C-alpha positions as a printed Julia matrix, in Angstrom:
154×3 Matrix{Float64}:
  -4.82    6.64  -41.75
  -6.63    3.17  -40.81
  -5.37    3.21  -37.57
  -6.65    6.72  -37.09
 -10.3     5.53  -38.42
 -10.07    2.26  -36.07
  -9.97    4.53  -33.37
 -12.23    7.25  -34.58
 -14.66    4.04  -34.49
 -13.82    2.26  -31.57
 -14.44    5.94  -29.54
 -18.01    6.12  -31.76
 -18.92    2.96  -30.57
 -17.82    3.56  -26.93
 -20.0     6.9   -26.77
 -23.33    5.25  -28.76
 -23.16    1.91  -26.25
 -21.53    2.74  -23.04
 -22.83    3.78  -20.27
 -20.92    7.3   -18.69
 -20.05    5.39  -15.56
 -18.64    2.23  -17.44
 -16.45    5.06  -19.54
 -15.25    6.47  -16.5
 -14.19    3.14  -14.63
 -12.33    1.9   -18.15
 -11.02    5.6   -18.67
  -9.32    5.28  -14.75
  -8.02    1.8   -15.13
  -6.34    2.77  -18.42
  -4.85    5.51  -17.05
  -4.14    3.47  -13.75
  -2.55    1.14  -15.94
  -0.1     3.45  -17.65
   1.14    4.8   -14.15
   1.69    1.18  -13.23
   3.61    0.62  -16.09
   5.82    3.73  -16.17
   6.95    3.03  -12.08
   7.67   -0.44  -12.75
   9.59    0.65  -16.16
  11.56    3.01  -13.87
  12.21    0.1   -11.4
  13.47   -2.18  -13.37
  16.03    0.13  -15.69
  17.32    1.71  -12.15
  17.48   -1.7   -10.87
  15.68   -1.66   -8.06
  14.03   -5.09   -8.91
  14.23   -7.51  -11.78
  13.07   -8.09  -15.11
  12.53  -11.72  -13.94
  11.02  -10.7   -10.63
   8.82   -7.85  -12.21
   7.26  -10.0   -14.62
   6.23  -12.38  -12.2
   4.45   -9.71  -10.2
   2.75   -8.59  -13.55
   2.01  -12.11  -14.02
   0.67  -12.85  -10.56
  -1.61   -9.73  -11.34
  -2.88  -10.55  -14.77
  -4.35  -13.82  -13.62
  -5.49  -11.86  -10.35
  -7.1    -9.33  -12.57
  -9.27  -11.62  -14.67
 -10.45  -13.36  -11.55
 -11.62  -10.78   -9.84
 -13.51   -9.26  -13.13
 -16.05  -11.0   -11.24
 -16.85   -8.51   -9.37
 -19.17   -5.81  -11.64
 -21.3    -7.76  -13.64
 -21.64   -5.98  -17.56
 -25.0    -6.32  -18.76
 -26.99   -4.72  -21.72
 -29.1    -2.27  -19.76
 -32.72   -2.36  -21.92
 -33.72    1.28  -20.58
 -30.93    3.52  -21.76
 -29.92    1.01  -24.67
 -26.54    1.09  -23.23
 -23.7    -1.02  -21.46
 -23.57   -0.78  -17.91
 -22.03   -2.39  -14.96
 -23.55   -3.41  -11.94
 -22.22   -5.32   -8.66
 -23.88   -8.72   -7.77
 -24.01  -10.61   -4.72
 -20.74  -13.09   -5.77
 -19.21  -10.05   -6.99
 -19.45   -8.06   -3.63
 -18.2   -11.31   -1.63
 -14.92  -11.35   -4.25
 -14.53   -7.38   -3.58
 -14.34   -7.81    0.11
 -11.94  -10.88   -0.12
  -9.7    -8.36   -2.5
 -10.24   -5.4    -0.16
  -9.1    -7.46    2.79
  -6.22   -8.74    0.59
  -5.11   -5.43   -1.08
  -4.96   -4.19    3.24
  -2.27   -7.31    3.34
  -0.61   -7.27    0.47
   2.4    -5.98    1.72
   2.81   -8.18    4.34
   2.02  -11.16    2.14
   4.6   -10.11   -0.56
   7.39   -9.34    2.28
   7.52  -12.82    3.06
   8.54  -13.52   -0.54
  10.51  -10.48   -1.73
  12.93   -8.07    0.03
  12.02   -5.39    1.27
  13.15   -2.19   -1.14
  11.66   -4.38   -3.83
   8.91   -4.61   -2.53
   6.98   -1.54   -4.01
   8.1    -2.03   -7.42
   6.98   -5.87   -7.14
   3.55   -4.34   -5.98
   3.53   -1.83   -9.09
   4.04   -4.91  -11.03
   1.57   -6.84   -9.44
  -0.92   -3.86   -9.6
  -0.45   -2.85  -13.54
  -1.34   -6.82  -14.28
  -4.15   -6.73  -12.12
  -5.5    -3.45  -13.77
  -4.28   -5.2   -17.35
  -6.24   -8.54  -16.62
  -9.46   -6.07  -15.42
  -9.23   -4.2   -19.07
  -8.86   -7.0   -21.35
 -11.8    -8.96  -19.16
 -14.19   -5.95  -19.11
 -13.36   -5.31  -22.98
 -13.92   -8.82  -24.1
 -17.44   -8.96  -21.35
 -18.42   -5.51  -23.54
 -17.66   -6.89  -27.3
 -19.77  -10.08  -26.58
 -22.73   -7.75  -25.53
 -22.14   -5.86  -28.7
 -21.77   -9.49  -30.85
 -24.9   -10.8   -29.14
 -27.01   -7.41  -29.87
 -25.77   -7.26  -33.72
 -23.99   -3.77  -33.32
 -20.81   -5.31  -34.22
 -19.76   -9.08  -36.49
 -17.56  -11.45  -35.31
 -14.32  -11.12  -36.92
């Protein structure tokens, strides 16, 4: 029953202080995320790559992820009383560097992993990147909230 009132909460809070677009991107990376998961799950059981080399990948992503939260800036926007996103000059020089990196990516991870293992070392890779995104974007969201008083530290 607590868990089912966190939640109730946590979606309260989400539709009071976010803004629709912000709701959207985190609704798309979770479900991103999830996809990522399930292939790489699938990979790994049938073999295909891993545990060892899958969790690297995931690894590689996570830390990818969280650097490249750089890129939307999340800001308390004073008009709507809301959360909202916005890109920023730094951020749009990080999103071409990723774009530009996410065309090679294949190429760069050939060199280091065979071939058929490839894709499922890129699912890896992706579902970490998405993580590391998520858990920046959440923790950039609850120190807006901390900072305005709608929620206590804990």
């Amino acid at each position: 029953m607590f868990n089912l009132f966190f939640i109730r909460r946590t979606n309260e809070l989400a539709r009071a202080y976010l803004d629709k677009p912000l709701m959207n991107r985190i609704r798309l990376f979770v479900v991103i995320f999830i996809l990522m998961v399930g292939l790489i799950t699938y990979d790994v059981y049938y073999g295909t790559i891993g545990p060892v080399l899958a969790l690297a990948g995931f690894g590689i992503g996570l830390g990818i992820g969280f650097a490249i939260s750089r890129i939307f800036h999340i800001h308390w926007k004073v008009s709507h009383a809301k959360i909202a996103f916005r890109i920023d000059r730094m951020g749009t020089v990080i999103l071409v560097i990723y774009s530009v990196f996410t065309i090679l990516r294949n190429q760069i991870f050939e060199q280091f992993v065979n071939r058929p293992q490839v894709w499922a070392f890129v699912f890896a890779f992706l579902a970490g990147v998405f993580l590391g995104r998520l858990l920046s974007m959440r923790a950039s969201i609850k120190k807006i909230l901390i900072e305005k008083g709608i929620i206590e530290v804990k």
